[in-house]
């Protein structure tokens, strides 16, 4: 699936190029361009970023996701672990930022907005999953699901914490469906109210 979707996104700035699919049908091997860098999750934990750097990263990630949606693709697993920040900006990147791991992605062009079957429910990273992707509400999964997950990423990028943090899967699912997180500007007074409202 990642090979097919990545091929559809060939040439999109900020999507890591897929070089080839090799191996056998029972043991496929996906060859991807190597990018030396850190995931956004690692960068948030280890680097001291000022507000301007965080906002630049937020814009780069948002632009990449917009381009992916322009190609009628839903990522379905946007998380800070699936955003790669290259050590040096390289050709084909969006400011050295890449959206990776299209294993759960789907093409809206082929499927239209789809309801998740029970076997698809809860696929993805629970801390970032949209309410529609939990399988617990009667709503279609479409590009807005990616935007919800992007909001969680931006919240984490600006506040250095997740909006809902629990080790209990049921509690996390409930939080995504029924709770409103603390405003980012309440977590950190450094965050301007306008950015807090957008997130």
PDB file of N, CA and C in Angstrom, residues 84-160:
ATOM      1  N   UNK A  84       9.617  13.639   9.639  1.00  0.00           N
ATOM      2  CA  UNK A  84      11.066  13.545   9.691  1.00  0.00           C
ATOM      3  C   UNK A  84      11.683  14.906   9.403  1.00  0.00           C
ATOM      4  N   UNK A  85      12.606  15.310  10.263  1.00  0.00           N
ATOM      5  CA  UNK A  85      13.314  16.574  10.079  1.00  0.00           C
ATOM      6  C   UNK A  85      14.746  16.228   9.678  1.00  0.00           C
ATOM      7  N   UNK A  86      15.112  16.541   8.440  1.00  0.00           N
ATOM      8  CA  UNK A  86      16.442  16.212   7.933  1.00  0.00           C
ATOM      9  C   UNK A  86      17.491  17.105   8.579  1.00  0.00           C
ATOM     10  N   UNK A  87      18.682  16.547   8.754  1.00  0.00           N
ATOM     11  CA  UNK A  87      19.785  17.326   9.326  1.00  0.00           C
ATOM     12  C   UNK A  87      20.199  18.469   8.418  1.00  0.00           C
ATOM     13  N   UNK A  88      20.029  18.281   7.129  1.00  0.00           N
ATOM     14  CA  UNK A  88      20.324  19.347   6.164  1.00  0.00           C
ATOM     15  C   UNK A  88      19.217  19.349   5.129  1.00  0.00           C
ATOM     16  N   UNK A  89      18.797  20.550   4.728  1.00  0.00           N
ATOM     17  CA  UNK A  89      17.741  20.630   3.716  1.00  0.00           C
ATOM     18  C   UNK A  89      18.242  20.004   2.427  1.00  0.00           C
ATOM     19  N   UNK A  90      17.406  19.192   1.821  1.00  0.00           N
ATOM     20  CA  UNK A  90      17.798  18.514   0.598  1.00  0.00           C
ATOM     21  C   UNK A  90      16.783  18.765  -0.503  1.00  0.00           C
ATOM     22  N   UNK A  91      17.177  18.521  -1.758  1.00  0.00           N
ATOM     23  CA  UNK A  91      16.239  18.729  -2.861  1.00  0.00           C
ATOM     24  C   UNK A  91      14.993  17.865  -2.677  1.00  0.00           C
ATOM     25  N   UNK A  92      13.832  18.404  -3.003  1.00  0.00           N
ATOM     26  CA  UNK A  92      12.590  17.648  -2.898  1.00  0.00           C
ATOM     27  C   UNK A  92      11.954  17.713  -1.527  1.00  0.00           C
ATOM     28  N   UNK A  93      12.597  18.419  -0.610  1.00  0.00           N
ATOM     29  CA  UNK A  93      12.017  18.518   0.731  1.00  0.00           C
ATOM     30  C   UNK A  93      11.195  19.796   0.828  1.00  0.00           C
ATOM     31  N   UNK A  94      10.549  19.957   1.952  1.00  0.00           N
ATOM     32  CA  UNK A  94       9.814  21.186   2.256  1.00  0.00           C
ATOM     33  C   UNK A  94      10.508  21.756   3.487  1.00  0.00           C
ATOM     34  N   UNK A  95      11.579  22.510   3.261  1.00  0.00           N
ATOM     35  CA  UNK A  95      12.343  23.058   4.377  1.00  0.00           C
ATOM     36  C   UNK A  95      13.064  21.999   5.182  1.00  0.00           C
ATOM     37  N   UNK A  96      13.398  20.852   4.564  1.00  0.00           N
ATOM     38  CA  UNK A  96      14.052  19.773   5.294  1.00  0.00           C
ATOM     39  C   UNK A  96      13.071  18.936   6.091  1.00  0.00           C
ATOM     40  N   UNK A  97      11.779  19.099   5.863  1.00  0.00           N
ATOM     41  CA  UNK A  97      10.736  18.379   6.600  1.00  0.00           C
ATOM     42  C   UNK A  97      10.067  17.381   5.656  1.00  0.00           C
ATOM     43  N   UNK A  98       9.828  16.171   6.160  1.00  0.00           N
ATOM     44  CA  UNK A  98       9.184  15.121   5.365  1.00  0.00           C
ATOM     45  C   UNK A  98       8.063  14.465   6.153  1.00  0.00           C
ATOM     46  N   UNK A  99       6.980  14.142   5.475  1.00  0.00           N
ATOM     47  CA  UNK A  99       5.921  13.321   6.025  1.00  0.00           C
ATOM     48  C   UNK A  99       6.188  11.907   5.538  1.00  0.00           C
ATOM     49  N   UNK A 100       6.301  10.957   6.467  1.00  0.00           N
ATOM     50  CA  UNK A 100       6.675   9.594   6.094  1.00  0.00           C
ATOM     51  C   UNK A 100       5.596   8.609   6.546  1.00  0.00           C
ATOM     52  N   UNK A 101       5.792   7.348   6.202  1.00  0.00           N
ATOM     53  CA  UNK A 101       4.960   6.214   6.615  1.00  0.00           C
ATOM     54  C   UNK A 101       3.537   6.317   6.082  1.00  0.00           C
ATOM     55  N   UNK A 102       3.393   5.967   4.820  1.00  0.00           N
ATOM     56  CA  UNK A 102       2.080   5.983   4.170  1.00  0.00           C
ATOM     57  C   UNK A 102       1.449   4.590   4.145  1.00  0.00           C
ATOM     58  N   UNK A 103       1.818   3.742   5.103  1.00  0.00           N
ATOM     59  CA  UNK A 103       1.318   2.374   5.152  1.00  0.00           C
ATOM     60  C   UNK A 103      -0.184   2.259   5.346  1.00  0.00           C
ATOM     61  N   UNK A 104      -0.793   3.200   6.068  1.00  0.00           N
ATOM     62  CA  UNK A 104      -2.244   3.170   6.288  1.00  0.00           C
ATOM     63  C   UNK A 104      -2.995   4.135   5.368  1.00  0.00           C
ATOM     64  N   UNK A 105      -2.253   4.834   4.512  1.00  0.00           N
ATOM     65  CA  UNK A 105      -2.862   5.857   3.652  1.00  0.00           C
ATOM     66  C   UNK A 105      -3.856   5.238   2.678  1.00  0.00           C
ATOM     67  N   UNK A 106      -4.781   6.072   2.233  1.00  0.00           N
ATOM     68  CA  UNK A 106      -5.728   5.619   1.226  1.00  0.00           C
ATOM     69  C   UNK A 106      -5.974   6.750   0.242  1.00  0.00           C
ATOM     70  N   UNK A 107      -6.389   6.358  -0.937  1.00  0.00           N
ATOM     71  CA  UNK A 107      -6.649   7.320  -1.986  1.00  0.00           C
ATOM     72  C   UNK A 107      -8.124   7.688  -1.988  1.00  0.00           C
ATOM     73  N   UNK A 108      -8.413   8.940  -1.721  1.00  0.00           N
ATOM     74  CA  UNK A 108      -9.801   9.420  -1.743  1.00  0.00           C
ATOM     75  C   UNK A 108     -10.363   9.325  -3.151  1.00  0.00           C
ATOM     76  N   UNK A 109      -9.495   9.457  -4.128  1.00  0.00           N
ATOM     77  CA  UNK A 109      -9.927   9.388  -5.528  1.00  0.00           C
ATOM     78  C   UNK A 109     -10.519   8.010  -5.837  1.00  0.00           C
ATOM     79  N   UNK A 110      -9.908   6.963  -5.277  1.00  0.00           N
ATOM     80  CA  UNK A 110     -10.387   5.607  -5.533  1.00  0.00           C
ATOM     81  C   UNK A 110     -11.560   5.235  -4.645  1.00  0.00           C
ATOM     82  N   UNK A 111     -11.500   5.656  -3.365  1.00  0.00           N
ATOM     83  CA  UNK A 111     -12.466   5.169  -2.398  1.00  0.00           C
ATOM     84  C   UNK A 111     -13.580   6.139  -2.064  1.00  0.00           C
ATOM     85  N   UNK A 112     -13.325   7.449  -2.189  1.00  0.00           N
ATOM     86  CA  UNK A 112     -14.243   8.425  -1.634  1.00  0.00           C
ATOM     87  C   UNK A 112     -14.131   8.345  -0.123  1.00  0.00           C
ATOM     88  N   UNK A 113     -14.921   9.100   0.584  1.00  0.00           N
ATOM     89  CA  UNK A 113     -14.895   9.030   2.039  1.00  0.00           C
ATOM     90  C   UNK A 113     -15.415   7.663   2.446  1.00  0.00           C
ATOM     91  N   UNK A 114     -14.672   6.982   3.313  1.00  0.00           N
ATOM     92  CA  UNK A 114     -15.043   5.615   3.659  1.00  0.00           C
ATOM     93  C   UNK A 114     -15.271   5.461   5.147  1.00  0.00           C
ATOM     94  N   UNK A 115     -16.160   4.550   5.475  1.00  0.00           N
ATOM     95  CA  UNK A 115     -16.341   4.183   6.872  1.00  0.00           C
ATOM     96  C   UNK A 115     -15.344   3.072   7.164  1.00  0.00           C
ATOM     97  N   UNK A 116     -14.768   3.096   8.352  1.00  0.00           N
ATOM     98  CA  UNK A 116     -13.830   2.049   8.724  1.00  0.00           C
ATOM     99  C   UNK A 116     -14.587   0.788   9.080  1.00  0.00           C
ATOM    100  N   UNK A 117     -14.091  -0.325   8.607  1.00  0.00           N
ATOM    101  CA  UNK A 117     -14.652  -1.598   9.041  1.00  0.00           C
ATOM    102  C   UNK A 117     -14.081  -1.911  10.422  1.00  0.00           C
ATOM    103  N   UNK A 118     -14.643  -2.921  11.068  1.00  0.00           N
ATOM    104  CA  UNK A 118     -14.187  -3.232  12.419  1.00  0.00           C
ATOM    105  C   UNK A 118     -12.724  -3.640  12.434  1.00  0.00           C
ATOM    106  N   UNK A 119     -12.222  -4.248  11.348  1.00  0.00           N
ATOM    107  CA  UNK A 119     -10.819  -4.645  11.342  1.00  0.00           C
ATOM    108  C   UNK A 119      -9.896  -3.432  11.185  1.00  0.00           C
ATOM    109  N   UNK A 120     -10.427  -2.315  10.676  1.00  0.00           N
ATOM    110  CA  UNK A 120      -9.624  -1.110  10.532  1.00  0.00           C
ATOM    111  C   UNK A 120      -9.665  -0.238  11.787  1.00  0.00           C
ATOM    112  N   UNK A 121     -10.638  -0.468  12.649  1.00  0.00           N
ATOM    113  CA  UNK A 121     -10.819   0.395  13.809  1.00  0.00           C
ATOM    114  C   UNK A 121      -9.556   0.422  14.646  1.00  0.00           C
ATOM    115  N   UNK A 122      -9.235   1.597  15.120  1.00  0.00           N
ATOM    116  CA  UNK A 122      -8.097   1.831  15.996  1.00  0.00           C
ATOM    117  C   UNK A 122      -6.751   1.547  15.349  1.00  0.00           C
ATOM    118  N   UNK A 123      -6.671   1.579  14.024  1.00  0.00           N
ATOM    119  CA  UNK A 123      -5.367   1.513  13.386  1.00  0.00           C
ATOM    120  C   UNK A 123      -4.755   2.896  13.443  1.00  0.00           C
ATOM    121  N   UNK A 124      -3.500   2.945  13.817  1.00  0.00           N
ATOM    122  CA  UNK A 124      -2.831   4.224  13.951  1.00  0.00           C
ATOM    123  C   UNK A 124      -2.362   4.414  15.381  1.00  0.00           C
ATOM    124  N   UNK A 125      -1.818   5.569  15.642  1.00  0.00           N
ATOM    125  CA  UNK A 125      -1.284   5.880  16.958  1.00  0.00           C
ATOM    126  C   UNK A 125      -2.378   6.557  17.774  1.00  0.00           C
ATOM    127  N   UNK A 126      -2.788   5.920  18.861  1.00  0.00           N
ATOM    128  CA  UNK A 126      -3.948   6.381  19.622  1.00  0.00           C
ATOM    129  C   UNK A 126      -3.839   7.827  20.099  1.00  0.00           C
ATOM    130  N   UNK A 127      -2.664   8.274  20.455  1.00  0.00           N
ATOM    131  CA  UNK A 127      -2.517   9.636  20.971  1.00  0.00           C
ATOM    132  C   UNK A 127      -2.875  10.684  19.915  1.00  0.00           C
ATOM    133  N   UNK A 128      -2.868  10.298  18.626  1.00  0.00           N
ATOM    134  CA  UNK A 128      -3.098  11.237  17.522  1.00  0.00           C
ATOM    135  C   UNK A 128      -4.353  10.915  16.719  1.00  0.00           C
ATOM    136  N   UNK A 129      -5.021   9.849  17.032  1.00  0.00           N
ATOM    137  CA  UNK A 129      -6.119   9.339  16.201  1.00  0.00           C
ATOM    138  C   UNK A 129      -7.336  10.263  16.261  1.00  0.00           C
ATOM    139  N   UNK A 130      -7.973  10.429  15.123  1.00  0.00           N
ATOM    140  CA  UNK A 130      -9.179  11.275  15.080  1.00  0.00           C
ATOM    141  C   UNK A 130     -10.375  10.494  15.613  1.00  0.00           C
ATOM    142  N   UNK A 131     -11.404  11.192  16.089  1.00  0.00           N
ATOM    143  CA  UNK A 131     -12.590  10.488  16.582  1.00  0.00           C
ATOM    144  C   UNK A 131     -13.185   9.526  15.547  1.00  0.00           C
ATOM    145  N   UNK A 132     -13.185   9.919  14.269  1.00  0.00           N
ATOM    146  CA  UNK A 132     -13.745   9.058  13.228  1.00  0.00           C
ATOM    147  C   UNK A 132     -12.977   7.746  13.102  1.00  0.00           C
ATOM    148  N   UNK A 133     -11.665   7.815  13.317  1.00  0.00           N
ATOM    149  CA  UNK A 133     -10.832   6.623  13.150  1.00  0.00           C
ATOM    150  C   UNK A 133     -10.930   5.650  14.315  1.00  0.00           C
ATOM    151  N   UNK A 134     -11.560   6.048  15.396  1.00  0.00           N
ATOM    152  CA  UNK A 134     -11.707   5.137  16.531  1.00  0.00           C
ATOM    153  C   UNK A 134     -12.748   4.065  16.249  1.00  0.00           C
ATOM    154  N   UNK A 135     -13.616   4.305  15.260  1.00  0.00           N
ATOM    155  CA  UNK A 135     -14.686   3.367  14.976  1.00  0.00           C
ATOM    156  C   UNK A 135     -15.827   3.461  15.967  1.00  0.00           C
ATOM    157  N   UNK A 136     -15.773   4.474  16.846  1.00  0.00           N
ATOM    158  CA  UNK A 136     -16.781   4.594  17.902  1.00  0.00           C
ATOM    159  C   UNK A 136     -17.865   5.630  17.596  1.00  0.00           C
ATOM    160  N   UNK A 137     -17.697   6.356  16.499  1.00  0.00           N
ATOM    161  CA  UNK A 137     -18.736   7.310  16.114  1.00  0.00           C
ATOM    162  C   UNK A 137     -19.102   7.054  14.652  1.00  0.00           C
ATOM    163  N   UNK A 138     -20.284   7.426  14.293  1.00  0.00           N
ATOM    164  CA  UNK A 138     -20.793   7.153  12.958  1.00  0.00           C
ATOM    165  C   UNK A 138     -20.439   8.311  12.019  1.00  0.00           C
ATOM    166  N   UNK A 139     -19.156   8.426  11.705  1.00  0.00           N
ATOM    167  CA  UNK A 139     -18.690   9.483  10.813  1.00  0.00           C
ATOM    168  C   UNK A 139     -17.693   8.900   9.806  1.00  0.00           C
ATOM    169  N   UNK A 140     -17.692   9.455   8.611  1.00  0.00           N
ATOM    170  CA  UNK A 140     -16.764   9.017   7.578  1.00  0.00           C
ATOM    171  C   UNK A 140     -15.351   9.506   7.876  1.00  0.00           C
ATOM    172  N   UNK A 141     -14.380   8.718   7.459  1.00  0.00           N
ATOM    173  CA  UNK A 141     -12.979   9.112   7.555  1.00  0.00           C
ATOM    174  C   UNK A 141     -12.619   9.804   6.247  1.00  0.00           C
ATOM    175  N   UNK A 142     -12.197  11.068   6.343  1.00  0.00           N
ATOM    176  CA  UNK A 142     -11.775  11.806   5.155  1.00  0.00           C
ATOM    177  C   UNK A 142     -10.600  12.699   5.537  1.00  0.00           C
ATOM    178  N   UNK A 143     -10.281  13.675   4.692  1.00  0.00           N
ATOM    179  CA  UNK A 143      -9.116  14.525   4.940  1.00  0.00           C
ATOM    180  C   UNK A 143      -9.182  15.243   6.286  1.00  0.00           C
ATOM    181  N   UNK A 144     -10.379  15.504   6.784  1.00  0.00           N
ATOM    182  CA  UNK A 144     -10.513  16.180   8.075  1.00  0.00           C
ATOM    183  C   UNK A 144      -9.926  15.349   9.208  1.00  0.00           C
ATOM    184  N   UNK A 145      -9.903  14.030   9.046  1.00  0.00           N
ATOM    185  CA  UNK A 145      -9.280  13.170  10.054  1.00  0.00           C
ATOM    186  C   UNK A 145      -7.789  13.476  10.165  1.00  0.00           C
ATOM    187  N   UNK A 146      -7.147  13.685   9.013  1.00  0.00           N
ATOM    188  CA  UNK A 146      -5.733  14.083   9.020  1.00  0.00           C
ATOM    189  C   UNK A 146      -5.553  15.441   9.687  1.00  0.00           C
ATOM    190  N   UNK A 147      -6.501  16.350   9.467  1.00  0.00           N
ATOM    191  CA  UNK A 147      -6.393  17.683  10.067  1.00  0.00           C
ATOM    192  C   UNK A 147      -6.509  17.608  11.588  1.00  0.00           C
ATOM    193  N   UNK A 148      -7.356  16.719  12.083  1.00  0.00           N
ATOM    194  CA  UNK A 148      -7.457  16.514  13.528  1.00  0.00           C
ATOM    195  C   UNK A 148      -6.098  16.058  14.079  1.00  0.00           C
ATOM    196  N   UNK A 149      -5.518  15.043  13.425  1.00  0.00           N
ATOM    197  CA  UNK A 149      -4.220  14.519  13.860  1.00  0.00           C
ATOM    198  C   UNK A 149      -3.132  15.585  13.740  1.00  0.00           C
ATOM    199  N   UNK A 150      -3.197  16.400  12.689  1.00  0.00           N
ATOM    200  CA  UNK A 150      -2.257  17.513  12.545  1.00  0.00           C
ATOM    201  C   UNK A 150      -2.394  18.469  13.726  1.00  0.00           C
ATOM    202  N   UNK A 151      -3.618  18.730  14.159  1.00  0.00           N
ATOM    203  CA  UNK A 151      -3.838  19.588  15.323  1.00  0.00           C
ATOM    204  C   UNK A 151      -3.155  19.040  16.568  1.00  0.00           C
ATOM    205  N   UNK A 152      -3.196  17.716  16.741  1.00  0.00           N
ATOM    206  CA  UNK A 152      -2.518  17.092  17.885  1.00  0.00           C
ATOM    207  C   UNK A 152      -1.007  17.294  17.762  1.00  0.00           C
ATOM    208  N   UNK A 153      -0.472  17.118  16.541  1.00  0.00           N
ATOM    209  CA  UNK A 153       0.964  17.316  16.309  1.00  0.00           C
ATOM    210  C   UNK A 153       1.362  18.765  16.628  1.00  0.00           C
ATOM    211  N   UNK A 154       0.575  19.721  16.146  1.00  0.00           N
ATOM    212  CA  UNK A 154       0.892  21.134  16.384  1.00  0.00           C
ATOM    213  C   UNK A 154       0.792  21.469  17.867  1.00  0.00           C
ATOM    214  N   UNK A 155      -0.170  20.905  18.548  1.00  0.00           N
ATOM    215  CA  UNK A 155      -0.301  21.088  20.001  1.00  0.00           C
ATOM    216  C   UNK A 155       0.971  20.598  20.685  1.00  0.00           C
ATOM    217  N   UNK A 156       1.409  19.402  20.300  1.00  0.00           N
ATOM    218  CA  UNK A 156       2.625  18.821  20.884  1.00  0.00           C
ATOM    219  C   UNK A 156       3.851  19.658  20.540  1.00  0.00           C
ATOM    220  N   UNK A 157       3.943  20.129  19.310  1.00  0.00           N
ATOM    221  CA  UNK A 157       5.088  20.924  18.872  1.00  0.00           C
ATOM    222  C   UNK A 157       5.205  22.214  19.677  1.00  0.00           C
ATOM    223  N   UNK A 158       4.074  22.869  19.922  1.00  0.00           N
ATOM    224  CA  UNK A 158       4.130  24.157  20.621  1.00  0.00           C
ATOM    225  C   UNK A 158       4.170  24.029  22.144  1.00  0.00           C
ATOM    226  N   UNK A 159       3.557  22.973  22.689  1.00  0.00           N
ATOM    227  CA  UNK A 159       3.492  22.858  24.150  1.00  0.00           C
ATOM    228  C   UNK A 159       4.456  21.831  24.731  1.00  0.00           C
ATOM    229  N   UNK A 160       5.025  20.986  23.866  1.00  0.00           N
ATOM    230  CA  UNK A 160       5.910  19.887  24.259  1.00  0.00           C
ATOM    231  C   UNK A 160       5.180  18.819  25.067  1.00  0.00           C
TER     232      UNK A 160
END
